[in-house]
Tab-separated table of C-alpha atoms in Angstrom:
chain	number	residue	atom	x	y	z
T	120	UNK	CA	1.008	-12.420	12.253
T	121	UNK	CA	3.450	-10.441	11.328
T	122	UNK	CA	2.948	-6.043	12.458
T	123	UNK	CA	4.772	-3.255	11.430
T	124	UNK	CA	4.751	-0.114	14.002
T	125	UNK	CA	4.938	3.350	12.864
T	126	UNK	CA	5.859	6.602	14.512
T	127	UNK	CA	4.895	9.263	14.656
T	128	UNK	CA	1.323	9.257	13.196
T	129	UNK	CA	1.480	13.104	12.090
T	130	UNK	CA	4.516	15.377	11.411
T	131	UNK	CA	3.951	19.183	11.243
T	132	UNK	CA	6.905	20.553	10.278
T	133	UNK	CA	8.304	24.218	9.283
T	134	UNK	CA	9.665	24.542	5.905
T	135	UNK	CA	13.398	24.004	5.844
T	136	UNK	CA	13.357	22.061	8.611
T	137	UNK	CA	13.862	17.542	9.329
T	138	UNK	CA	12.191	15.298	10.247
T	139	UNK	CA	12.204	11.223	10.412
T	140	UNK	CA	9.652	8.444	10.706
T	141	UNK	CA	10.382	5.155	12.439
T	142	UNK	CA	9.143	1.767	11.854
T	143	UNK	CA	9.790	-1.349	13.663
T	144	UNK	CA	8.282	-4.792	13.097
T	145	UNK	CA	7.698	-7.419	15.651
T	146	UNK	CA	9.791	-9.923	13.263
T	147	UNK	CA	12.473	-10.441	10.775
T	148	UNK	CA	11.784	-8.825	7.059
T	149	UNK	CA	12.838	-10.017	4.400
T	150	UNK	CA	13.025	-6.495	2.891
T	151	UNK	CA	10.847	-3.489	3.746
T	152	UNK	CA	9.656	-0.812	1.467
T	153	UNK	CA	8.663	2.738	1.488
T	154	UNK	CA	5.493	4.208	-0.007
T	155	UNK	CA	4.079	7.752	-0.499
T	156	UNK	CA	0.946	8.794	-0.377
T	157	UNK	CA	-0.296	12.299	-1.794
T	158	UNK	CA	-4.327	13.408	0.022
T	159	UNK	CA	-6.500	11.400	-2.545
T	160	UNK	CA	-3.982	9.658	-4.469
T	161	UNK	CA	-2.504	5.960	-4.554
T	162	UNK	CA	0.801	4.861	-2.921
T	163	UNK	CA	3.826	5.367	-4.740
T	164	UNK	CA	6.816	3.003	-4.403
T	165	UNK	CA	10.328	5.184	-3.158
T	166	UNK	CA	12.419	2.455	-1.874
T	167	UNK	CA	13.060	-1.058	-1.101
T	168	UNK	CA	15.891	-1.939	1.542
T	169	UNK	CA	16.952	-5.864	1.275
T	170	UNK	CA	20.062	-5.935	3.375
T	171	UNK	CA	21.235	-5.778	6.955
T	172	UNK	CA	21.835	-2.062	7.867
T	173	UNK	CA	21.260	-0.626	4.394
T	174	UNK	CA	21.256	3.082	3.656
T	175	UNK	CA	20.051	4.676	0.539
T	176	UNK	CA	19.344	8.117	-0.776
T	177	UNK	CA	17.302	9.853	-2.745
T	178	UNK	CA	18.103	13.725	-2.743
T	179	UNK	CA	16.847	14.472	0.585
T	180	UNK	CA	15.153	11.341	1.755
T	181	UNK	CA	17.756	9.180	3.299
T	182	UNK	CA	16.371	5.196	4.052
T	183	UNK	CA	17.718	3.097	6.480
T	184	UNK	CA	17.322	-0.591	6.799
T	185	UNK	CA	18.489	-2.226	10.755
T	186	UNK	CA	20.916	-4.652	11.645
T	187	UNK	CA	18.389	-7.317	12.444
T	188	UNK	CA	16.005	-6.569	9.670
T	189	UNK	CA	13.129	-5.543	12.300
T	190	UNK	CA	13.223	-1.777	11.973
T	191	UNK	CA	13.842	0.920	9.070
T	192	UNK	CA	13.474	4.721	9.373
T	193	UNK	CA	13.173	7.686	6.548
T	194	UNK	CA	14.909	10.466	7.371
T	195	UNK	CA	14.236	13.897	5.377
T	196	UNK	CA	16.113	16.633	5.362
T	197	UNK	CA	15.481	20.498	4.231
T	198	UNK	CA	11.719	19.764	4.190
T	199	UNK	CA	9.761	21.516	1.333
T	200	UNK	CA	5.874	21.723	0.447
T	201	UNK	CA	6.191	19.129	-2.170
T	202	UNK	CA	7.189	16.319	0.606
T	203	UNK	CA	3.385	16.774	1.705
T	204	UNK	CA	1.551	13.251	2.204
T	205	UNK	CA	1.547	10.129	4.087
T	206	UNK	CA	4.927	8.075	4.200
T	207	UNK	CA	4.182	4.213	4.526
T	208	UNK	CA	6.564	1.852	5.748
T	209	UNK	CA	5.568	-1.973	4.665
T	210	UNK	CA	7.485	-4.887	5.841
T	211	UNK	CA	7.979	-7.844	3.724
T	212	UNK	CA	8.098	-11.437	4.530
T	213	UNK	CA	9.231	-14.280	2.627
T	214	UNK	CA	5.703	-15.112	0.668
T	215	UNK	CA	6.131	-11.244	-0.432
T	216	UNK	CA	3.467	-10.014	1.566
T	217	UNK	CA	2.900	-6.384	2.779
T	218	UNK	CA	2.137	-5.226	6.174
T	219	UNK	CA	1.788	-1.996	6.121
T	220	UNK	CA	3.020	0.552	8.946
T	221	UNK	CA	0.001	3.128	9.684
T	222	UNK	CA	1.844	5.659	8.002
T	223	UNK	CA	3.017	9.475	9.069
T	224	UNK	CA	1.024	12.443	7.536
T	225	UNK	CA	3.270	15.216	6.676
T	226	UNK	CA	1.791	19.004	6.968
T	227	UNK	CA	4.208	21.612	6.416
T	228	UNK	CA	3.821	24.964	7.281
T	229	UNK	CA	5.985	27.876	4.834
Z	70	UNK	CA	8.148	1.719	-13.636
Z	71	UNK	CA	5.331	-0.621	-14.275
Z	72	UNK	CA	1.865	0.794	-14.836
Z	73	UNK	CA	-1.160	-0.779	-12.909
Z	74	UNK	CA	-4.572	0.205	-13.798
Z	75	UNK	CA	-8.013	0.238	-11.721
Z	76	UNK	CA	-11.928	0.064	-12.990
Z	77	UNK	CA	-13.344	2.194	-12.377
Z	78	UNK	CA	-11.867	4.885	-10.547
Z	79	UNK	CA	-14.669	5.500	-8.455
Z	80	UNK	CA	-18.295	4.090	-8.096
Z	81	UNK	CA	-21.712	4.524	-6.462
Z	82	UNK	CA	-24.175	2.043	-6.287
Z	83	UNK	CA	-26.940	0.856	-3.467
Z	84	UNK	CA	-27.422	-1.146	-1.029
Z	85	UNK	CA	-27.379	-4.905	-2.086
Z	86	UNK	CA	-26.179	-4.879	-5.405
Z	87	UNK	CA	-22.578	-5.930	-6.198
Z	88	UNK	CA	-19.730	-4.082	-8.040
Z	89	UNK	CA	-16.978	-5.428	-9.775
Z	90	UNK	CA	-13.268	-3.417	-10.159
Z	91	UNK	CA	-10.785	-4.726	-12.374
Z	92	UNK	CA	-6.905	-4.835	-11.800
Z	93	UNK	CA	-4.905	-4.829	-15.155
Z	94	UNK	CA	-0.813	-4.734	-15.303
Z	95	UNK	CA	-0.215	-3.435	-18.503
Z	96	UNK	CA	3.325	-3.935	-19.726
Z	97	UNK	CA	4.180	-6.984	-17.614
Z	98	UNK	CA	2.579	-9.841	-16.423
Z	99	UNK	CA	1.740	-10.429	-12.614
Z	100	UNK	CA	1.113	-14.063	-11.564
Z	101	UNK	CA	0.833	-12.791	-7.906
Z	102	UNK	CA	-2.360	-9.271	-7.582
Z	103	UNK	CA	-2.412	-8.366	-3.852
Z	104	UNK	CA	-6.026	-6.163	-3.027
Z	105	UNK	CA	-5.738	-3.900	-0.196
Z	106	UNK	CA	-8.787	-1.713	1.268
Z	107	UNK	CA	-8.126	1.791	3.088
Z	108	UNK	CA	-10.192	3.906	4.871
Z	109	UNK	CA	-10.443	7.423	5.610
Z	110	UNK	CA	-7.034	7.957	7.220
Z	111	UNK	CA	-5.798	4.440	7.910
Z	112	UNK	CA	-3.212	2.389	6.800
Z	113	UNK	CA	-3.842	-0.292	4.021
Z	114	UNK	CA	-5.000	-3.681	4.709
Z	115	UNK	CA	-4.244	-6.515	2.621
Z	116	UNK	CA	-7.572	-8.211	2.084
Z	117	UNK	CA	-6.469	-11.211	-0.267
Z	118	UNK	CA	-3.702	-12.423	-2.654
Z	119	UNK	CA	-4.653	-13.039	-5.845
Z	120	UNK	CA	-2.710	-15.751	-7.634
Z	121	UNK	CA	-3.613	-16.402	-11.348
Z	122	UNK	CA	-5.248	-19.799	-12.176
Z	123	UNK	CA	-6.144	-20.741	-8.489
Z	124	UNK	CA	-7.717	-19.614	-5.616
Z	125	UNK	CA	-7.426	-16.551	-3.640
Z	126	UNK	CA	-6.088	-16.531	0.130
Z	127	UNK	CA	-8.199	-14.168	2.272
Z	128	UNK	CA	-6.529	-12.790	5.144
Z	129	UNK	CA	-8.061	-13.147	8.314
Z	130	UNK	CA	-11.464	-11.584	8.657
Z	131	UNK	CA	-12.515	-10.859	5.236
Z	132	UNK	CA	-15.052	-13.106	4.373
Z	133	UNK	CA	-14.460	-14.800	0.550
Z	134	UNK	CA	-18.033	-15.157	-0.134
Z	135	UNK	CA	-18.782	-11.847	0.192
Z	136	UNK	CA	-15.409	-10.443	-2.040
Z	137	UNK	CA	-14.738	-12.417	-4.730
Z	138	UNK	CA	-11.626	-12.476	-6.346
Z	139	UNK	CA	-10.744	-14.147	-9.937
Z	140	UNK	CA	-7.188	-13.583	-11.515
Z	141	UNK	CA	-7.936	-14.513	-14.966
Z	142	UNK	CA	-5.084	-14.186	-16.983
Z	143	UNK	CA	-1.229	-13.022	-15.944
Z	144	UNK	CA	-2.342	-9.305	-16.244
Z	145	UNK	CA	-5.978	-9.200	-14.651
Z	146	UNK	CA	-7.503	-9.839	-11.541
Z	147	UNK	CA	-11.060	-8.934	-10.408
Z	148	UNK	CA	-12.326	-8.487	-6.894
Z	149	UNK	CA	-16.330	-8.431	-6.555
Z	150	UNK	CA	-18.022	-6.685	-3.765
Z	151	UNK	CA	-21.258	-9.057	-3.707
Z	152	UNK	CA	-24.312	-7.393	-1.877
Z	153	UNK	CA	-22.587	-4.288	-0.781
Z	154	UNK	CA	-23.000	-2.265	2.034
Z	155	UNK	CA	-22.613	1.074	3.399
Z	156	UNK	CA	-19.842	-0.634	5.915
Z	157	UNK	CA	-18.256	-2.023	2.442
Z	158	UNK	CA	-17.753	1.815	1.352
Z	159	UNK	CA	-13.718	2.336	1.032
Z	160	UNK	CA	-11.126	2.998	-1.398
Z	161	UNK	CA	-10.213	0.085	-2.488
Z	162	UNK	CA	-6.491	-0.797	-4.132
Z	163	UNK	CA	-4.789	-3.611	-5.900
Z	164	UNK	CA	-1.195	-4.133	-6.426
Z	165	UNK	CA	0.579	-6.237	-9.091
Z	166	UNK	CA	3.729	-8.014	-8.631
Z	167	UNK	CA	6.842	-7.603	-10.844
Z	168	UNK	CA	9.848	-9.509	-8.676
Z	169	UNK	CA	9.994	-7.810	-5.333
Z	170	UNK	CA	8.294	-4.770	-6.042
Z	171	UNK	CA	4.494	-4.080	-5.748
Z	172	UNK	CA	3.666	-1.742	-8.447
Z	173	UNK	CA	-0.361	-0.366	-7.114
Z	174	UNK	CA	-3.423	0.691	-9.289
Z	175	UNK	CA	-4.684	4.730	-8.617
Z	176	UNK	CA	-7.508	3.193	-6.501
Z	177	UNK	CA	-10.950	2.989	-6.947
Z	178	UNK	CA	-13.370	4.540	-4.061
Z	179	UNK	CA	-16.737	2.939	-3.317
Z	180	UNK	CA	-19.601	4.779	-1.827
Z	181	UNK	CA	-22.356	2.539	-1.323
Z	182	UNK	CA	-25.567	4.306	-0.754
């Protein structure tokens, strides 16, 4: 079936500073999606990519979306206490399941 | 964005009893409720898809006797944990489709004694 990697598995990063998280799947998405994750809360939908090489923003979160559909990263810049949590990546296939990268726990340090 | 509710939010109960959570979409109607189960620190596995007026597909692994699903109506699915466990303790999360978005529920954590 269908897997989505993610790396890294933790991010400690000093305030100010950027960072990105990678995920790649071992097949073509249809679209793939990014979730957040706050300690203790629910995943919260940031972005869906649909097309080849798609880039989107959102302030300082930048998404993109690879040529061949198989890989996406979330790139964010200026890193501040409130981007604290878990970033999932989750891969879509045509029957619009989820596979869900294992995520990358952000700690930041002031 | 579209509002998915969980019940309960969280619940204890012992060994061999079952528990029933309930997955609502409240301003729009989901023919498709996904239920995904996460551990401490890990990812989120899809567990079944929960299509209203037929049956459930389980993914691989989770066994359908043992969690019961029923989607109802267009805006409420059910998953029942029949003769839990203390293995069966997780946070457990459901997800309603609108289109190509998943909109989730807050959760609802299990501790089974």
């Amino acid at each position: 079936g269908q897997q989505v990697m993610q790396i890294p598995q933790y991010q400690h990063v000093q305030e100010g500073e950027d960072f990105t998280t990678y995920c790649n799947s071992s097949t073509t998405l249809s679209n793939i999606q990014w979730y957040k994750q706050r300690p203790g809360g629910h995943p919260v939908f940031l972005i869906q990519l649909v097309k080849s090489g798609e880039v989107k923003k959102q302030k300082r979160l930048t998404f993109q979306f690879g040529e061949a559909k198989k890989n996406s990263s979330l790139h964010i810049t200026a890193t501040q206490t409130t981007d604290v949590g878990t970033y999932f990546c989750a891969g879509a296939s045509n029957d619009y399941k989820l596979s869900f990268g294992a995520g990358t726990t952000v700690t930041v340090r002031a | 964005g579209a509002v998915v509710s969980q019940h309960p939010s969280w619940v204890i109960c012992k060994s061999g009893t079952s528990v029933k959570i309930e997955c609502r979409s409240l301003d729009f109607q989901a023919t498709t409720m996904f239920w995904y189960r996460q551990f401490p620190k890990q990812s989120l596995m899809l567990m079944a898809t929960s299509n209203e007026g037929s049956k459930a597909t389980y993914e691989q692994g989770v066994e359908k006797d043992k969690f019961l699903i029923n989607h109802a109506s267009l805006t409420l699915s059910t998953l029942t944990v029949t003769s839990a466990h203390p293995e069966d303790s997780s946070f457990y999360i459901c997800s309603a489709r609108s289109q190509y978005t998943q909109y989730f529920g807050p959760g609802t954590r299990l501790t089974v004694l």
